[in-house]
Structures are given as structure tokens and as C-alpha cells.
Short mmCIF file of C-alpha atoms and ligand atoms in Angstrom, two decimals:
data_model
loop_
_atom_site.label_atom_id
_atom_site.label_comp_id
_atom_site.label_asym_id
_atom_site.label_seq_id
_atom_site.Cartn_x
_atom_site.Cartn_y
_atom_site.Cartn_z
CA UNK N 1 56.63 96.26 -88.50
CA UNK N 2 53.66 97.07 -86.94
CA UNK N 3 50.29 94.34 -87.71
CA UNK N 4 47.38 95.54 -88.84
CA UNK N 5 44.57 95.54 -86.49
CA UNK N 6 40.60 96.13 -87.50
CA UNK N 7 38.07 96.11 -84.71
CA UNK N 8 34.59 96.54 -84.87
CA UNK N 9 32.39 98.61 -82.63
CA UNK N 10 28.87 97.66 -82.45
CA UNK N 11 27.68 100.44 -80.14
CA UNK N 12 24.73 99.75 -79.02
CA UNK N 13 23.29 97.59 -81.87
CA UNK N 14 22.27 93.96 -81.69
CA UNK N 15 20.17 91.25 -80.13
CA UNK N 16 21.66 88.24 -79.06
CA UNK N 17 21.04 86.27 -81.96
CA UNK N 18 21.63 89.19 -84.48
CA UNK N 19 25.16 89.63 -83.01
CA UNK N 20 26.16 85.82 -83.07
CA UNK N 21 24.57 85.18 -86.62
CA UNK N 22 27.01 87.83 -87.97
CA UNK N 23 29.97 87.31 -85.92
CA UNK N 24 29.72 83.23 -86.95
CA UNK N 25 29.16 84.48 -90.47
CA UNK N 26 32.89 86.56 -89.65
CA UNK N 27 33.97 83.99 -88.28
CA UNK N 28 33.96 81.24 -91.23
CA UNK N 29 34.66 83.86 -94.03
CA UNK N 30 37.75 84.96 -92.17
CA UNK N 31 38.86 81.45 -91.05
CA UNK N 32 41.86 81.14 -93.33
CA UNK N 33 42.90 84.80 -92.41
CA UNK N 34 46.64 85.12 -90.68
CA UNK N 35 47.78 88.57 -91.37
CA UNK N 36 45.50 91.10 -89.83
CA UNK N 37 44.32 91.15 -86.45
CA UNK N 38 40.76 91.65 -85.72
CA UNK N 39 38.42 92.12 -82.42
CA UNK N 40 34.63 92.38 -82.24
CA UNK N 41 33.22 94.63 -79.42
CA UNK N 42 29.33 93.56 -79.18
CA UNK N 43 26.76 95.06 -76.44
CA UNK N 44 27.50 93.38 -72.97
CA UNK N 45 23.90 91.50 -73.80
CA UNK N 46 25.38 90.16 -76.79
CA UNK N 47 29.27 88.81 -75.40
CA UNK N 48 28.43 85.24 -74.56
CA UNK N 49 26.63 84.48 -77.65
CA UNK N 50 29.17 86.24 -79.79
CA UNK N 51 31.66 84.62 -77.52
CA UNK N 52 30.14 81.04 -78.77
CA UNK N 53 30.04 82.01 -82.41
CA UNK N 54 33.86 82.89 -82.13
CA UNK N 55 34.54 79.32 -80.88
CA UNK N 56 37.93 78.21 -82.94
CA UNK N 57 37.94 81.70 -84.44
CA UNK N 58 40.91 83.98 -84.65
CA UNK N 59 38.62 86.67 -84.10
CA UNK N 60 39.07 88.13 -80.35
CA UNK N 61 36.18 89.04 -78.40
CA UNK N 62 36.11 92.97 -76.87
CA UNK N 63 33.97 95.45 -74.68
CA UNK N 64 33.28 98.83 -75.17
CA UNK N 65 33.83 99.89 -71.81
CA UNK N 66 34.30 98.68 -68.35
CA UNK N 67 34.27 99.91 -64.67
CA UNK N 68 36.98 101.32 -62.76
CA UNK N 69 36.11 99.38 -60.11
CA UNK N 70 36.14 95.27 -59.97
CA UNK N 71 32.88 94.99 -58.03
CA UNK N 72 30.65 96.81 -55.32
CA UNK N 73 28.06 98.68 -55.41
CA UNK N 74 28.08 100.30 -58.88
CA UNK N 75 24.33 99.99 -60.58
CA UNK N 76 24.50 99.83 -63.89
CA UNK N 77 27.63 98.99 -64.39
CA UNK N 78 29.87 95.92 -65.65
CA UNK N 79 33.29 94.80 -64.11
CA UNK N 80 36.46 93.46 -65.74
CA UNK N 81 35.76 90.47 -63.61
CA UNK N 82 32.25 89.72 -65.49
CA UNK N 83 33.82 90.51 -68.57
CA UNK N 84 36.75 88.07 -68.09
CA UNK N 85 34.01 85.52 -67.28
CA UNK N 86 32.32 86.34 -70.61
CA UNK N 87 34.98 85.72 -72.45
CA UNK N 88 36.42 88.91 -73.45
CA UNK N 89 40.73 89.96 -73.54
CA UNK N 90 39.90 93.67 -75.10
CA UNK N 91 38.40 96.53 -74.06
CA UNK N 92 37.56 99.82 -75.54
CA UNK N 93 38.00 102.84 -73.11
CA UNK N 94 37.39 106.67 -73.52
CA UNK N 95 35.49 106.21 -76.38
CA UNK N 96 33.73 109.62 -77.77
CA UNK N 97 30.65 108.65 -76.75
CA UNK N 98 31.69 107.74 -73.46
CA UNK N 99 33.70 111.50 -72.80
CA UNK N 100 30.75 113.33 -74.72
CA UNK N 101 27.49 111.86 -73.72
CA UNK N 102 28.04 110.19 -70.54
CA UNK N 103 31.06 112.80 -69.06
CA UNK N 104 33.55 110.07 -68.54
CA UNK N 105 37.03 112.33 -67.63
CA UNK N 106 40.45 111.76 -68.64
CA UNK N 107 41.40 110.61 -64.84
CA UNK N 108 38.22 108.06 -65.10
CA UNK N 109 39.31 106.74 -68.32
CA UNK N 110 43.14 105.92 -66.80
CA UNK N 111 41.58 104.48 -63.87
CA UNK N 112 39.92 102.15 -66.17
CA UNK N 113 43.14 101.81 -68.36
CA UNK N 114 44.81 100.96 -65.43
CA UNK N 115 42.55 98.53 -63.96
CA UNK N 116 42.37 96.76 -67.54
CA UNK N 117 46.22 96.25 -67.99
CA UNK N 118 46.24 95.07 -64.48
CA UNK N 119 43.67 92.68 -65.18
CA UNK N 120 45.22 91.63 -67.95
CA UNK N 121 43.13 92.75 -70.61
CA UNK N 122 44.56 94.77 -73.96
CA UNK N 123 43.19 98.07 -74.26
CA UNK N 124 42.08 100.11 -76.77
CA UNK N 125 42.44 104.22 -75.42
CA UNK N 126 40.55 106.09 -77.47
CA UNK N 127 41.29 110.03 -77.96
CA UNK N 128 40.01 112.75 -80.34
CA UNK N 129 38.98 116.53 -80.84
CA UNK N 130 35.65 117.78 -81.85
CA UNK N 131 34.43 119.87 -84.97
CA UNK N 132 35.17 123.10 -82.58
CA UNK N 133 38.38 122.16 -81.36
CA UNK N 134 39.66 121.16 -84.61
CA UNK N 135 38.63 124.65 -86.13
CA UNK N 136 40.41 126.54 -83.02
CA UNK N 137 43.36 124.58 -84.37
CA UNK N 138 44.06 123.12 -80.79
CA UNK N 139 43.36 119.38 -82.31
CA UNK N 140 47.35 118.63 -81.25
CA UNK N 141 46.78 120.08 -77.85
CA UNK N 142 43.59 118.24 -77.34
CA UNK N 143 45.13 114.79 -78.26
CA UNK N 144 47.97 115.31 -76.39
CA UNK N 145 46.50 115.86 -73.63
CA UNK N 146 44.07 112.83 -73.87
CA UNK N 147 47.23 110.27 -74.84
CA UNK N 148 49.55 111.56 -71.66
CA UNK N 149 46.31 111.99 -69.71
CA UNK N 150 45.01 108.45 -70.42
CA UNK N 151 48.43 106.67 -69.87
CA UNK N 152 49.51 108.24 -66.82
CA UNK N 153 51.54 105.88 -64.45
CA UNK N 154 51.13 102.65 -67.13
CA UNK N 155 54.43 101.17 -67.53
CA UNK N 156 56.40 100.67 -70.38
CA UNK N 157 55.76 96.59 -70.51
CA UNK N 158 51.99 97.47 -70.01
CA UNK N 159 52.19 99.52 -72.51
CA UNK N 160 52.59 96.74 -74.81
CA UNK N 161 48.52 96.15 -74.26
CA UNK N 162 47.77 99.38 -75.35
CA UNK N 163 46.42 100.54 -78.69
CA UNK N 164 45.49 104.53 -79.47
CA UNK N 165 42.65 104.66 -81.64
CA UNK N 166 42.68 108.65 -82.66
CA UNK N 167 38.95 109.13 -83.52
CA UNK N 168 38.01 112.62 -84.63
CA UNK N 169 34.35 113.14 -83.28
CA UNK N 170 33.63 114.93 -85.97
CA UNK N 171 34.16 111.85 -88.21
CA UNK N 172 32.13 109.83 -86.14
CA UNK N 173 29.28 108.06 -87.95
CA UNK N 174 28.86 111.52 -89.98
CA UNK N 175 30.11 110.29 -92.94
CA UNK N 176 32.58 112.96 -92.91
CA UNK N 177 36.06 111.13 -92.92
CA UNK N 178 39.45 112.73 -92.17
CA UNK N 179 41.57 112.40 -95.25
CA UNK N 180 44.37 109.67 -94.93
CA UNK N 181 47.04 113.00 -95.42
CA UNK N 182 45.08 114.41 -91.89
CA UNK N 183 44.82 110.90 -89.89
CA UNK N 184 48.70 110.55 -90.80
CA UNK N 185 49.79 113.53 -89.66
CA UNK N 186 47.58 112.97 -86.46
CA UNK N 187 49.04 110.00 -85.73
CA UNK N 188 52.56 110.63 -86.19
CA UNK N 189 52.05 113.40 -83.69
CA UNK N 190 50.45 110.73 -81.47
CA UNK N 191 53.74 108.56 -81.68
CA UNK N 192 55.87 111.58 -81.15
CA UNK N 193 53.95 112.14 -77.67
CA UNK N 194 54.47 108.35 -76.90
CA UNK N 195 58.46 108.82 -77.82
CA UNK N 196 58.62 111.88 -75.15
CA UNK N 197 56.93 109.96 -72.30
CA UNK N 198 57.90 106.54 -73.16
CA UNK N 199 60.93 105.80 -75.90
CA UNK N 200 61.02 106.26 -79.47
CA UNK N 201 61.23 102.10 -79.83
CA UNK N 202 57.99 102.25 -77.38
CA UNK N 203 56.33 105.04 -80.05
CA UNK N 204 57.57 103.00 -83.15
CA UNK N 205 55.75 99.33 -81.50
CA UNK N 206 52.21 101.73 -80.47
CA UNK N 207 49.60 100.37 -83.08
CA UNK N 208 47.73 103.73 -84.00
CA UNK N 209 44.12 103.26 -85.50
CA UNK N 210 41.89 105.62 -87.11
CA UNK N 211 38.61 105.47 -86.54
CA UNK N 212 35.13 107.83 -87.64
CA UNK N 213 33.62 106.73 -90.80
CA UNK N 214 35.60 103.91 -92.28
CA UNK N 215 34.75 102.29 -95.02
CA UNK N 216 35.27 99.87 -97.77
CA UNK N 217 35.83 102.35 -99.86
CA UNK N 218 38.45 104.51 -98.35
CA UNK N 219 40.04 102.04 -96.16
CA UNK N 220 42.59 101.63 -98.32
CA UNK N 221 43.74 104.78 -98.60
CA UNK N 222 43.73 105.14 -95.11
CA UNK N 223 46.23 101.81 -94.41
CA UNK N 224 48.63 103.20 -96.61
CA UNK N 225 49.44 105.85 -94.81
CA UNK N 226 53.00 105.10 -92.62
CA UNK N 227 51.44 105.97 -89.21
CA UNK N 228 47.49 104.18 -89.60
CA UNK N 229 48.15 100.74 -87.91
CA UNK N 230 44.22 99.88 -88.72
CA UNK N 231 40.71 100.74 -87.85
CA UNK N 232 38.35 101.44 -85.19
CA UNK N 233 34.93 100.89 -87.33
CA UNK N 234 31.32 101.99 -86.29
CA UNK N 235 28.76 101.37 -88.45
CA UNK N 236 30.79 99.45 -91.26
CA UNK N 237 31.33 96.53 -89.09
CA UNK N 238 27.78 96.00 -88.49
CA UNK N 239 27.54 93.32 -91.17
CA UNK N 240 29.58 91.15 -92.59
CA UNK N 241 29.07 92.80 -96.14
CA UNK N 242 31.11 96.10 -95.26
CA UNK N 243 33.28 94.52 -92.46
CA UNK N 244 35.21 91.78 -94.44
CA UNK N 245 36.01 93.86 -97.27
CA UNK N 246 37.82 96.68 -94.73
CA UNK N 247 38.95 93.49 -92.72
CA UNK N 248 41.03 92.32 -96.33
CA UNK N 249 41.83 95.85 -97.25
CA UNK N 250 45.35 94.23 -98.53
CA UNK N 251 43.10 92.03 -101.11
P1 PGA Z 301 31.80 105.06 -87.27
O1 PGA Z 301 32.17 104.91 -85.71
O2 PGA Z 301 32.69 104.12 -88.03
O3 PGA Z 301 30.35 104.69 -87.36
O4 PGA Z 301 32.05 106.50 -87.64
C1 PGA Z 301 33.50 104.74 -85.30
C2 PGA Z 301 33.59 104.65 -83.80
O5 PGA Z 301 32.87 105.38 -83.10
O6 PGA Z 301 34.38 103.86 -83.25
#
């Protein structure tokens, strides 16, 4: 009995003022909401105004990334610290992006894991193959490697913070979705690598997402599948149009 969870990744999109006016218009249209968890990860620029728009709001406030470090003399970069000051209780780590364009290793990203889960934060661990890995058929090898790689020394109650989104970079704002059949069978194999380092109750209580093109159209498809806990959604959470209707999937 796993709850469905939809966040929102807004990359590096948004003013101020653009970010709050659609998170407040989230906010109201989703204020009767219960069943589904949701989390909105603006730009850094953007987390105290989207933090005030989510006054009263079920809606929780996340980061795309933090440092490894809690403070020194890192240019550039932004601390759990600041982001517990701005409001935020999630944070996205080893996203694509992040491992692909800016080099960001498996050790880095459980450094930052760790750090978050210390901190108290929930996480969000993101793993994934690219388009050549998936056609050298090492996609399981790739993912496990990422998962064990990601969660190395977090404990079991820590692990209770932690949510795998499996994000095929491939899929990523493409257009080019997996099919539900191929983000199932993904993400069972996720949960079976969670089982073997953790316990099979610890793999059956890991909320799996799926993220890399998401939409209102095939979200649907994609939540009925037994092992896709919810959504990790790029460019379809960017208004309030194409986010609420994936938000209310169930509708
Ligand atoms: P997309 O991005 O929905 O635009 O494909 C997903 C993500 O990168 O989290």
C-alpha cells in the first residue's frame, strides 16, 4: 500500500513571480486533495516565493540538488542548511542532468544522500541508463549499480526518506516515453535490488517513480502498473494545465 507521489521538476525554468503565480494557482486547485502526495522542486531563486505561495498547502516544497557539504568555501553552490532555511524537506539528487552534464559521480551523489537523510530531509535518488546503454542491454546493470551505489551505508530507518525515481535519459524531455510494460519491469528489478541489500518488507515500502516524458495523457497507464509508485515530471509540471491533470490521474 504504497501512496502515490507526483513531483514536479522545474529545471531551470522560472522567475520568481512566474514560479509562485503557478505554484499558488496548484496550490488552491489542489486544496481539497488527500490521496496523492505531491512536491514542487523550483530553481533555488524561486524557493522562498514558491515557499510563500505554498502557505497552508499540502503541497511540499523540494530542491533539485544540494551540496555535499553544509557550508565552506564551495562557490556556486547551495547547502542543506540554506535550503532548510528556505523552507524546503525534499531534495532531488543524481538527477540525469546532474551525472551527464555537470559529472556528478555515484560516490558524490551518496555523499549528498547521506548528508540529506542526516539533515533530515526526504530524498529523491534518481538513477537511469542512456539510449546506448539501454541498446547494449546493460540497462539492469546500469541501475543496479546506481541504486546500491547511491544508498551505500544509509540505514534501513533512513531509508524510509528515500524515494528511487528510475528516469531513463533517453525519455527525458524527448518525448520518447518508456512504455508502462518497460518502466514496470524496471522497477520491479529496482525493488528486487532493494530486497537483496535491505529486506523484501524494506523493497515492498520503496516508492518507485518513473520519470522522462510524463504526461496527461499516458500517466495513467503508467500508475497502473504494480511497481510505478508516481512521477518525476519535467516539462508537464511547468503549468498548472498539464500538472493537475497527472496530479488527479485517479480522476
Ligand atoms: P521530462 O523531465 O518530464 O521533461 O521528460 C523529467 C525529469 O527530468 O525529471
Amino acid at each position: 500500500m504504497r501512496q502515490a507521489y507526483i513531483a514536479g521538476n522545474w529545471k531551470m525554468y522560472k522567475t520568481a513571480a512566474e514560479a509562485a503565480a503557478v505554484a499558488g494557482a496548484l496550490a488552491s486547485a489542489l486544496a481539497s486533495e488527500t490521496g496523492t502526495k505531491v512536491m514542487l522542486a523550483p530553481p533555488f531563486t524561486a524557493l522562498h516565493a514558491v515557499r510563500d505561495a505554498l502557505k497552508g498547502s499540502r503541497i511540499l516544497l523540494g530542491a533539485q540538488n544540494a551540496c555535499a557539504e553544509l557550508e565552506g568555501a564551495h562557490t556556486g553552490e547551495i547547502s542543506l542548511r540554506m535550503l532548510r532555511d528556505a523552507g524546503v524537506t525534499v531534495v532531488i539528487l543524481g538527477h540525469s542532468e546532474r551525472r551527464h552534464v555537470y559529472g556528478e559521480s555515484d560516490e558524490l551523489v551518496n555523499r549528498k544522500v547521506r548528508l540529506a537523510l542526516a539533515e533530515g530531509f526526504e530524498a529523491i535518488l534518481c538513477v537511469g541508463e542512456t539510449l546506448d546503454e539501454r541498446q547494449s542491454g546493460v540497462t539492469e546493470k546500469v541501475v543496479e549499480a546506481q541504486t546500491r551505489a547511491g544508498l551505500e551505508s544509509v540505514s534501513t530507518t533512513d531509508l524510509a526518506k528515500v524515494t528511487i525515481a528510475y528516469e531513463p535519459v533517453w525519455a527525458i524531455g524527448t518525448g520518447k516515453n518508456a512504455t508502462p510494460q518497460d518502466a514496470d519491469s524496471v522497477h520491479k528489478f529496482i525493488r528486487g535490488v532493494v530486497g537483496s541489500v535491505y529486506s523484501a518488507a524494506a523493497a515492498q515500502a520503496m516508492t518507485i517513480q518513473y520519470g522522462g516524458s510524463v504526461k496527461p495523457e499516458n500517466i495513467r497507464a503508467l500508475m497502473a502498473m504494480e511497481n510505478v509508485d508516481g512521477a518525476l515530471v519535467g516539462g508537464a509540471s511547468l503549468q498548472a494545465e498539464t500538472f493537475l491533470p497527472i496530479v488527479k490521474y485517479d480522476r
